[in-house]
PDB file of C-alpha atoms and ligand atoms in Angstrom:
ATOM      1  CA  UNK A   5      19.086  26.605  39.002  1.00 90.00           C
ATOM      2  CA  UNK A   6      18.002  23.362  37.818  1.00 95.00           C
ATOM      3  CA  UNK A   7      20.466  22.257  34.878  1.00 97.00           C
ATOM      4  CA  UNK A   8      18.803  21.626  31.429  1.00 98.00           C
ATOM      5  CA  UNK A   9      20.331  18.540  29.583  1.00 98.00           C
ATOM      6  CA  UNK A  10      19.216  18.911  25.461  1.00 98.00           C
ATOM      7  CA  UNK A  11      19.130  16.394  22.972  1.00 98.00           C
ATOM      8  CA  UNK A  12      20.061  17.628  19.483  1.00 98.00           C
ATOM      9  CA  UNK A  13      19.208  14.834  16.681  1.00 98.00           C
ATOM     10  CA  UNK A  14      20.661  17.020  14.005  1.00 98.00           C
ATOM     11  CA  UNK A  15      19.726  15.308  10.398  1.00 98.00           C
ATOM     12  CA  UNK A  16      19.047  12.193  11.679  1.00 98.00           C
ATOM     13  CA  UNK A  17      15.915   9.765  12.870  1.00 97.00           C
ATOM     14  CA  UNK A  18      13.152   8.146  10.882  1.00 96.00           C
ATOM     15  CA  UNK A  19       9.846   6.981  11.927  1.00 91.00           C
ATOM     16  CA  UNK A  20       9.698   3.742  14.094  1.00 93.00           C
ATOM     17  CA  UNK A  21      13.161   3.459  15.550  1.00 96.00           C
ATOM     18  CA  UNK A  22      12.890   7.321  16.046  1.00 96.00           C
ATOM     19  CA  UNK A  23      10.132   6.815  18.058  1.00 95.00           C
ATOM     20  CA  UNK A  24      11.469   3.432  19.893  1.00 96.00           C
ATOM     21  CA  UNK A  25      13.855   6.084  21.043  1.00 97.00           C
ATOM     22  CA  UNK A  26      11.434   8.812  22.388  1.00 98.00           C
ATOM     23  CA  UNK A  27       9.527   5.884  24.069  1.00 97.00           C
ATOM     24  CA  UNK A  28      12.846   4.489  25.855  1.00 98.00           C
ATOM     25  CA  UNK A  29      13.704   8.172  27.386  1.00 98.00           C
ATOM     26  CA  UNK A  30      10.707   8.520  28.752  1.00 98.00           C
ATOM     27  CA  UNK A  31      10.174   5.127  30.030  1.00 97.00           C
ATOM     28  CA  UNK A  32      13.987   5.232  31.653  1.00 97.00           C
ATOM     29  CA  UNK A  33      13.032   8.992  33.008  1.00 97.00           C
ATOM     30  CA  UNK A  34       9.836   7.707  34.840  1.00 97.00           C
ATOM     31  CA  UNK A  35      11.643   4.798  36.464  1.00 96.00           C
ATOM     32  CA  UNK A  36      14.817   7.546  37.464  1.00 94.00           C
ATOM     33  CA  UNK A  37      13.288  11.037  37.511  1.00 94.00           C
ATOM     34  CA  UNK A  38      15.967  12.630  36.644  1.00 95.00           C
ATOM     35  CA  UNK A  39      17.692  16.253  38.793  1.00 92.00           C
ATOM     36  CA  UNK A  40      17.463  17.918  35.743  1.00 97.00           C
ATOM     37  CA  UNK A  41      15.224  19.554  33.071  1.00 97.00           C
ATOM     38  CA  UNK A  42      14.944  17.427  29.463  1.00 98.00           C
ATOM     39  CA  UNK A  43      14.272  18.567  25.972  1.00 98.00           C
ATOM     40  CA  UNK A  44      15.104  16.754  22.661  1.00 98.00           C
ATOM     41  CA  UNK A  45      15.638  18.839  19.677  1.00 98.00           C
ATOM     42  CA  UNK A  46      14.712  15.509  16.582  1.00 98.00           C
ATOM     43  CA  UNK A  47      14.521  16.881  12.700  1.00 98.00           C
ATOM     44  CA  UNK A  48      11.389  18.949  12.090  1.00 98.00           C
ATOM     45  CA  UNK A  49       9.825  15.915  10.269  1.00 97.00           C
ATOM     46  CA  UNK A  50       9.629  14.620  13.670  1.00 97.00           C
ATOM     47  CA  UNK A  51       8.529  16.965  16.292  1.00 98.00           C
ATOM     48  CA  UNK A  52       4.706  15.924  16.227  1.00 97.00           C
ATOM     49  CA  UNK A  53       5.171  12.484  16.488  1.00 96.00           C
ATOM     50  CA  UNK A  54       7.938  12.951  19.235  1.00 97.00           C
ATOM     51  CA  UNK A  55       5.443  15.449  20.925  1.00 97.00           C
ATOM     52  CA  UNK A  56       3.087  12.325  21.029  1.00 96.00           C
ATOM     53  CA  UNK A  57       5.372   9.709  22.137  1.00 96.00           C
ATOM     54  CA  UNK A  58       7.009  11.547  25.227  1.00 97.00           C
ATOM     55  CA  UNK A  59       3.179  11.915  26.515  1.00 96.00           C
ATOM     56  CA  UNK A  60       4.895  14.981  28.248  1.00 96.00           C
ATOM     57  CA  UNK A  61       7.598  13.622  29.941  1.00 97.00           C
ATOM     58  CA  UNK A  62       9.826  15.930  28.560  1.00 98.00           C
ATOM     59  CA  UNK A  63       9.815  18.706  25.843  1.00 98.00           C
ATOM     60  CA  UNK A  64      10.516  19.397  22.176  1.00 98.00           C
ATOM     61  CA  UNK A  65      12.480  22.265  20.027  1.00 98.00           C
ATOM     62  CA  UNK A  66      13.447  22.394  17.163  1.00 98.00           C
ATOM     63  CA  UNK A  67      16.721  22.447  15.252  1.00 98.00           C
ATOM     64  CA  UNK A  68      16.820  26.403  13.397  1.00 98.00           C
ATOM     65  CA  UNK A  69      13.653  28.409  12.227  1.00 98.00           C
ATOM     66  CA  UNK A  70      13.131  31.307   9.514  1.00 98.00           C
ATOM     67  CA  UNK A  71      12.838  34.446  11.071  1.00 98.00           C
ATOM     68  CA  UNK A  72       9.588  35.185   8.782  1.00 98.00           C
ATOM     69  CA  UNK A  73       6.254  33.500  10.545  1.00 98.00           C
ATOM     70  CA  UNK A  74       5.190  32.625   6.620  1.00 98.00           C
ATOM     71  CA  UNK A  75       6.103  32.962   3.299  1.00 98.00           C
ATOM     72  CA  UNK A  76       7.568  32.182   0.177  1.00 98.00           C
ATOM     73  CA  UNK A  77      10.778  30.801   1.227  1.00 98.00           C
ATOM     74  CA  UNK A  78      10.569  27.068  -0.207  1.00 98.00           C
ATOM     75  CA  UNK A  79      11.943  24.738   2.271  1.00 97.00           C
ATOM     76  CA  UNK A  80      12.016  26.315   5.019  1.00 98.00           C
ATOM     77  CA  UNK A  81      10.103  25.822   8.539  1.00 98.00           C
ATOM     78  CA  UNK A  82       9.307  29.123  10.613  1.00 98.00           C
ATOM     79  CA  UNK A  83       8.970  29.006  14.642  1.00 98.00           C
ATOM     80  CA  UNK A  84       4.900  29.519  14.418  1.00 98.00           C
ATOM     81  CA  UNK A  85       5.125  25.826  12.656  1.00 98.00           C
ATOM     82  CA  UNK A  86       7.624  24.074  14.942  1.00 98.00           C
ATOM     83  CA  UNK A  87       5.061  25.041  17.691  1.00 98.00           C
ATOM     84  CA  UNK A  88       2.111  24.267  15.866  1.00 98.00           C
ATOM     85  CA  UNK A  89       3.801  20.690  15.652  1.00 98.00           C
ATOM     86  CA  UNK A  90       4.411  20.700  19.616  1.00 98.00           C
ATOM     87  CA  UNK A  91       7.776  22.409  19.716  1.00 98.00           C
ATOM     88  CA  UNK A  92       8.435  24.783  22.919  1.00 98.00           C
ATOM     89  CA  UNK A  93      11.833  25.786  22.075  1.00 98.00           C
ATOM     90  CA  UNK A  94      14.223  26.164  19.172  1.00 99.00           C
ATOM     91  CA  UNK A  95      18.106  25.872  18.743  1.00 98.00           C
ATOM     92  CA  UNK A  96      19.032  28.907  16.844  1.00 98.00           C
ATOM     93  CA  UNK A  97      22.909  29.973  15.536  1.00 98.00           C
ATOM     94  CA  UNK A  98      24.329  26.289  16.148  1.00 98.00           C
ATOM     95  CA  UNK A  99      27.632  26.586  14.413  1.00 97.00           C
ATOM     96  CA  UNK A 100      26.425  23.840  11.414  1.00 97.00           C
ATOM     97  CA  UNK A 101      24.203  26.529  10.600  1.00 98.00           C
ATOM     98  CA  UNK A 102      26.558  29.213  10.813  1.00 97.00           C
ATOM     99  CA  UNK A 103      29.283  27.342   8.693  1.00 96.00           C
ATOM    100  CA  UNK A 104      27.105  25.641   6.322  1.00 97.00           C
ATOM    101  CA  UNK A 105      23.980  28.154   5.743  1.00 97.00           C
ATOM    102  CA  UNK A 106      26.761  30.886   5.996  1.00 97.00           C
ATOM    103  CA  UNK A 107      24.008  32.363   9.097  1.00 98.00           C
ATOM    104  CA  UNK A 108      25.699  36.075  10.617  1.00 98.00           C
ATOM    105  CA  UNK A 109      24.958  36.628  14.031  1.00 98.00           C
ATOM    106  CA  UNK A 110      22.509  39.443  13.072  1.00 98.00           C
ATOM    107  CA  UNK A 111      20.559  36.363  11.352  1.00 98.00           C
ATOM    108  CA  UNK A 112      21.068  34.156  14.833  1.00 98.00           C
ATOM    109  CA  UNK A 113      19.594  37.386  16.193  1.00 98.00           C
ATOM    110  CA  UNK A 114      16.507  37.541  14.020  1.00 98.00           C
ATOM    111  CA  UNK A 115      15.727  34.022  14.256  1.00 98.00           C
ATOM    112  CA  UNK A 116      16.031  34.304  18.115  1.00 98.00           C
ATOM    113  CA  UNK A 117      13.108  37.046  17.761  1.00 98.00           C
ATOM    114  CA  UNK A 118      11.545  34.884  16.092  1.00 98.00           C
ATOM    115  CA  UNK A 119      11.096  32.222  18.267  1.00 98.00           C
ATOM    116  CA  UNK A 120      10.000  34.642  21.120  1.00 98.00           C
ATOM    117  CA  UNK A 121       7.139  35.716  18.575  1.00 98.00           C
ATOM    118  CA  UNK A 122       5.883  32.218  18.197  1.00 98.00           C
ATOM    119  CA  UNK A 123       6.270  31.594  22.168  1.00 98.00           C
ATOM    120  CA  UNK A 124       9.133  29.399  21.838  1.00 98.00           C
ATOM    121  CA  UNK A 125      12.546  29.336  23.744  1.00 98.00           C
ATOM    122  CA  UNK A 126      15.867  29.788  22.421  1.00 98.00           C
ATOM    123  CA  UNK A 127      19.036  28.607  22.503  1.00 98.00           C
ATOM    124  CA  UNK A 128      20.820  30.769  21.240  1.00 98.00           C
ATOM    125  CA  UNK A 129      24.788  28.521  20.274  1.00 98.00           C
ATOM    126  CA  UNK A 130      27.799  30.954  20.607  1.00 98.00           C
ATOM    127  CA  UNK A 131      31.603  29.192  20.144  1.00 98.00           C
ATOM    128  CA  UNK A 132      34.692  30.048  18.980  1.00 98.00           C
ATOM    129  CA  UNK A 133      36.888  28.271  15.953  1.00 97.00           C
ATOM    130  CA  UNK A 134      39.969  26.446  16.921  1.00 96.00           C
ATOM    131  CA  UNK A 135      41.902  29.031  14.986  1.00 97.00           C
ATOM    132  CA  UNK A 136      40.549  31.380  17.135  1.00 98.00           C
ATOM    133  CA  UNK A 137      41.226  29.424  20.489  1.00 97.00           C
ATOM    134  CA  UNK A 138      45.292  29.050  19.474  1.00 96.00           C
ATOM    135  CA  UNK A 139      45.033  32.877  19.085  1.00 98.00           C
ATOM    136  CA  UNK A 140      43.852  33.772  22.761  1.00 97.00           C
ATOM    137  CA  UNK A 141      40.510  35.232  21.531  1.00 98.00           C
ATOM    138  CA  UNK A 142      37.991  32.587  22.687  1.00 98.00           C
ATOM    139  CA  UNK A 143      37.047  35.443  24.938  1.00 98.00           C
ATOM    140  CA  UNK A 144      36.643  38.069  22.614  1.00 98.00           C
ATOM    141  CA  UNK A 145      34.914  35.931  20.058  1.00 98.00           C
ATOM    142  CA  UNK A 146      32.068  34.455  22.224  1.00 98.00           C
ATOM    143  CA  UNK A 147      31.510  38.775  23.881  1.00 98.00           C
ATOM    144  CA  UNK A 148      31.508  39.333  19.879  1.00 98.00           C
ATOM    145  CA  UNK A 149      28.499  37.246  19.185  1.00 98.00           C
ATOM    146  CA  UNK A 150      26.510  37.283  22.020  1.00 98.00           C
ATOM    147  CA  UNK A 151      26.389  41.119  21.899  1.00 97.00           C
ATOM    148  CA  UNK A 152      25.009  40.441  18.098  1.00 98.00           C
ATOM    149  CA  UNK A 153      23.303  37.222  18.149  1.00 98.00           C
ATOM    150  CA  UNK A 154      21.393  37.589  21.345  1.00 98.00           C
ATOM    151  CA  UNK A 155      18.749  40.462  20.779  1.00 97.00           C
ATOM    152  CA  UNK A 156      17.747  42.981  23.351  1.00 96.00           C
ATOM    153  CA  UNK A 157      14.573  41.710  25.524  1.00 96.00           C
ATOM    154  CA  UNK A 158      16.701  38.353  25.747  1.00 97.00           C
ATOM    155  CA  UNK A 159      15.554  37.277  29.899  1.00 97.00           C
ATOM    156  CA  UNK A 160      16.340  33.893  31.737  1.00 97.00           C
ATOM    157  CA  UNK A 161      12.582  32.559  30.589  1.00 97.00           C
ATOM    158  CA  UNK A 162      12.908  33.292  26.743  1.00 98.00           C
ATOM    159  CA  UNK A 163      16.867  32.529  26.113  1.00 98.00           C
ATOM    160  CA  UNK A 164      19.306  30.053  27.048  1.00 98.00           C
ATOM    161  CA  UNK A 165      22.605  30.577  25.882  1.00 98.00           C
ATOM    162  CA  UNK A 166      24.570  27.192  24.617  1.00 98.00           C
ATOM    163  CA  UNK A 167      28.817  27.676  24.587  1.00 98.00           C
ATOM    164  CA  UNK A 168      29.821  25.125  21.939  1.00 98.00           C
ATOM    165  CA  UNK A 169      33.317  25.209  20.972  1.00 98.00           C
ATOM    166  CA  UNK A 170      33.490  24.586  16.956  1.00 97.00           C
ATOM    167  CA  UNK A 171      36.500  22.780  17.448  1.00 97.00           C
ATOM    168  CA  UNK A 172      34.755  20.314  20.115  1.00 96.00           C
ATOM    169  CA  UNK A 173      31.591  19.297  18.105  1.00 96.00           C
ATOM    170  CA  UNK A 174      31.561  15.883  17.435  1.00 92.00           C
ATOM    171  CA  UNK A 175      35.235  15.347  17.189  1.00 95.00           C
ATOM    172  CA  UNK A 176      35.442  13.986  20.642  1.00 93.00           C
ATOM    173  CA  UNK A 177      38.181  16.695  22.090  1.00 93.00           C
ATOM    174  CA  UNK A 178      36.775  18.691  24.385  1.00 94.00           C
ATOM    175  CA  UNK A 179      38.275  21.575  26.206  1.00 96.00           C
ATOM    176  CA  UNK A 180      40.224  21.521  29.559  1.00 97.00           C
ATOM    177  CA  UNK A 181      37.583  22.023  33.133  1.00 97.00           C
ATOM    178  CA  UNK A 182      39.373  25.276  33.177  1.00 97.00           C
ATOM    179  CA  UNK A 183      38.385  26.510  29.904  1.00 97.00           C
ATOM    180  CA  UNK A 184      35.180  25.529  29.954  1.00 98.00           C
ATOM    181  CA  UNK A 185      34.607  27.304  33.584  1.00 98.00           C
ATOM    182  CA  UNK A 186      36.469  30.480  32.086  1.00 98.00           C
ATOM    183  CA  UNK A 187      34.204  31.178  29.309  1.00 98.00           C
ATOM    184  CA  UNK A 188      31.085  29.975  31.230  1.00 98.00           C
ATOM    185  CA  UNK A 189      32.198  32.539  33.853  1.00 98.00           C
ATOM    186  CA  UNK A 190      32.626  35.067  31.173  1.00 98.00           C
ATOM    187  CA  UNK A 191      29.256  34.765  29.712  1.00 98.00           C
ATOM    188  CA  UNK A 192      28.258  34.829  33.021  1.00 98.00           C
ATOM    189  CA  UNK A 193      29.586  38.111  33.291  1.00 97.00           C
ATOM    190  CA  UNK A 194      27.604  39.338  30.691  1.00 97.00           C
ATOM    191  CA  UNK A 195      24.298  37.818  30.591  1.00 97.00           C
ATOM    192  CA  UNK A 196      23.797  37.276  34.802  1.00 95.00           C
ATOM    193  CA  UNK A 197      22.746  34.881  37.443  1.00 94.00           C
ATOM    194  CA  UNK A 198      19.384  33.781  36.188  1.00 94.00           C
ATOM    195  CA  UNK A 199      19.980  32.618  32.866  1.00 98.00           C
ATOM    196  CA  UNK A 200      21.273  29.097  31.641  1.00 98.00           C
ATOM    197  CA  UNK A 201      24.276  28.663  30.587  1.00 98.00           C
ATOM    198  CA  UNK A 202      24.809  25.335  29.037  1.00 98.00           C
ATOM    199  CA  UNK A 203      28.190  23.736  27.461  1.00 98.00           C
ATOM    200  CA  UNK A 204      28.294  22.041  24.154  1.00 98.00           C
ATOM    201  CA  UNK A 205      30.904  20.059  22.422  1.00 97.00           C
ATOM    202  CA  UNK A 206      31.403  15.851  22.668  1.00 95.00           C
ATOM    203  CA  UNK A 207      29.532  15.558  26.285  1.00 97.00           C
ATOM    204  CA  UNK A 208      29.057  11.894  26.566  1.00 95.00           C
ATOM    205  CA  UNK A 209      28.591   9.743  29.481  1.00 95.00           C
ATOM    206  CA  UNK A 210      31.411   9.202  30.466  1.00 95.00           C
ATOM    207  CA  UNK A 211      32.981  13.320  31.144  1.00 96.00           C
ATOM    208  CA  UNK A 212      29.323  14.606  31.819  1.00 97.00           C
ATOM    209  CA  UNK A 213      29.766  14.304  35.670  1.00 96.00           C
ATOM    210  CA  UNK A 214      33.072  16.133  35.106  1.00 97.00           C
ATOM    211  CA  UNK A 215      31.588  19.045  33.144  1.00 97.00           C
ATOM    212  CA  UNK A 216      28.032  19.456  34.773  1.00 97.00           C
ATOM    213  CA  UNK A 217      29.963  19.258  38.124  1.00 96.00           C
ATOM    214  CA  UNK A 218      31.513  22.959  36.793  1.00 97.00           C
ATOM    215  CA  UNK A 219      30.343  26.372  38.342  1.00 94.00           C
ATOM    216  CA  UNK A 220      28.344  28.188  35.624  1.00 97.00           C
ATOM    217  CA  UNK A 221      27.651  25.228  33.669  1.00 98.00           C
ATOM    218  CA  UNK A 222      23.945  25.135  33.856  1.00 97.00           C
ATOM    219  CA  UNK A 223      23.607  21.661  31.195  1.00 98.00           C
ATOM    220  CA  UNK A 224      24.425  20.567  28.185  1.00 98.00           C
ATOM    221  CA  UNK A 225      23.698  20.417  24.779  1.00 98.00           C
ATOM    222  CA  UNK A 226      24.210  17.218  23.474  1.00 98.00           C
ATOM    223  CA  UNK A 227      24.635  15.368  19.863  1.00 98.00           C
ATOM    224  CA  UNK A 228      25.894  12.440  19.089  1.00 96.00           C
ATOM    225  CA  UNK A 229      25.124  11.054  22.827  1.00 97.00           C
ATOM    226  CA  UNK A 230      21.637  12.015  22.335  1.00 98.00           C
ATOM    227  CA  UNK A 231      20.624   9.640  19.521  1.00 98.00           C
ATOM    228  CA  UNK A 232      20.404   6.466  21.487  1.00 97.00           C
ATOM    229  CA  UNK A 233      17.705   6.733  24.837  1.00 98.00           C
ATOM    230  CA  UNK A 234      20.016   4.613  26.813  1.00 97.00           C
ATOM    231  CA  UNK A 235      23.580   6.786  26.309  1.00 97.00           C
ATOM    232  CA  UNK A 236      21.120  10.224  26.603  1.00 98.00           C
ATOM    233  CA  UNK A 237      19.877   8.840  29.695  1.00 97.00           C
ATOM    234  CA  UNK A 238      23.164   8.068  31.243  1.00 96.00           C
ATOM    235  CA  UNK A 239      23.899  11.372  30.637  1.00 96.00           C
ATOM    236  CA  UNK A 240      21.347  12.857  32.116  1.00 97.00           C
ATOM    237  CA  UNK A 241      21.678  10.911  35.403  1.00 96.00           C
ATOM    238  CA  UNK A 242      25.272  12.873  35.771  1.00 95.00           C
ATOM    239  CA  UNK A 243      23.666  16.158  36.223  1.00 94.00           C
ATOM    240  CA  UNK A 244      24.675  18.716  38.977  1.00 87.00           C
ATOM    241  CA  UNK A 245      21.491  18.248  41.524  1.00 87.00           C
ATOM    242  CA  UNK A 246      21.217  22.067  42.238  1.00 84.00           C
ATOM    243  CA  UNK A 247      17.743  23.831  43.014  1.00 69.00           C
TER     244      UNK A 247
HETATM  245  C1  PEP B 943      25.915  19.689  19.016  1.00 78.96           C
HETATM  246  O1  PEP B 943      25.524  19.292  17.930  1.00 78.96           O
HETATM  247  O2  PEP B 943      25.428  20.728  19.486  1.00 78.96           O
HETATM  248  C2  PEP B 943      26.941  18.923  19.724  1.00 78.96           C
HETATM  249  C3  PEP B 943      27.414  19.408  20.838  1.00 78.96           C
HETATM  250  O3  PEP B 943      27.332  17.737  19.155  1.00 78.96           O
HETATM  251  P1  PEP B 943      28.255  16.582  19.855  1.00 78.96           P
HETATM  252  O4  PEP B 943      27.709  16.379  21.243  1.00 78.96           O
HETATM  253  O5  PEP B 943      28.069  15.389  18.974  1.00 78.96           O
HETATM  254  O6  PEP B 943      29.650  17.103  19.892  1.00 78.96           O
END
């Protein structure tokens, strides 16, 4: 399948250079069409104008959504809105959530229902801790949540599943070629051919051939290298040409 290489912003991006951005991806991707599917994931604040500027070049999702469609529940932003501002997908579960919003999987789960409600699709972020990597049960861990975070009805058009060690987000380790094709052959296992299977955890330029060239390892999800058009671009042009 065609890998999928995603863009999350996380907290950051405002207004013009945000959008200087947006308009340098999809510049670079006309003049190199790229062997792989796109999507950028900016702040919510963003979306709409994003939406605008990449003309559809490439998609938008957001970042997390409430698992409510509307409500009183002050600050939040539900999946019916990201895709009333031009959002086609959604991160759900990514492990900043899970740490710092204190998010269970059966949350992950709801929010994941969620976004196939309001027509969106999710990536749903599984990973284990490094703790939990010393002690042999990466394996265990990442059968654990995707059992609870990924609800029933989950298919190949609605969910993509993102394996983002916690331990390799934005700290520059990553794991070994061997780990990563163990656990993306273990969720492989469990969630079959069809459906994407991307890894997450300090991809950058310059070990994205390296980990895209992986069985099982269907794209990437992407932070820090994501920010700037020209790095995300790079990155992109490393991807696995498979049909
Ligand atoms: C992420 O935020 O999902 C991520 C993988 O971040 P980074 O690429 O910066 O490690």
């Amino acid at each position: 399948m065609r890998q999928l290489i995603a863009g999350n912003w996380k907290m950051n991006g405002l207004g013009q250079a945000a959008f200087a951005e947006i308009e340098a991806l999809r510049a670079g991707l006309a003049a190199d069409p790229p062997h792989a599917d796109v999507l950028v994931c900016p702040p919510a604040t963003l979306i709409a104008r994003a939406h605008w500027a990449a003309k559809g070049a490439f998609p938008l999702g957001g970042q997390d959504c409430h698992a409510q469609a509307s409500g009183a529940f002050t600050g939040d932003v539900s999946a019916e809105m990201l895709k009333d501002a031009g959002a086609t997908w959604v991160i759900v579960g990514h492990s900043e959530r899970r740490q710092y919003h204190h998010e269970s999987d059966a949350d992950v789960a709801a929010k994941a229902r969620a976004a196939w409600r309001a027509g969106l699709t999710a990536i749903v972020c599984i990973g284990e801790t490094e703790r939990e990597r010393m002690d042999g049960h990466t394996l265990d861990v990442v059968s654990r949540q995707l059992g609870a975070s990924v609800p029933d009805g989950a298919t190949p058009q609605n969910t993509v599943i993102a394996y983002e060690p916690i331990w390799a987000i934005g700290t520059g380790k990553t794991p070994t070629s061997a780990e990563i094709a163990e656990v993306h052959a273990h969720i492989r296992k469990i969630v079959g051919a069809g459906t994407r299977i991307l890894y997450g955890g300090s991809v950058k330029p310059s070990n994205a051939k390296e980990i895209l060239g992986l069985a099982d390892v269907d794209g990437a999800l992407v932070g820090g290298a994501s920010l700037k058009a020209q790095d995300f671009l790079a990155l992109i042009a490393a991807a696995a040409e498979r049909s």
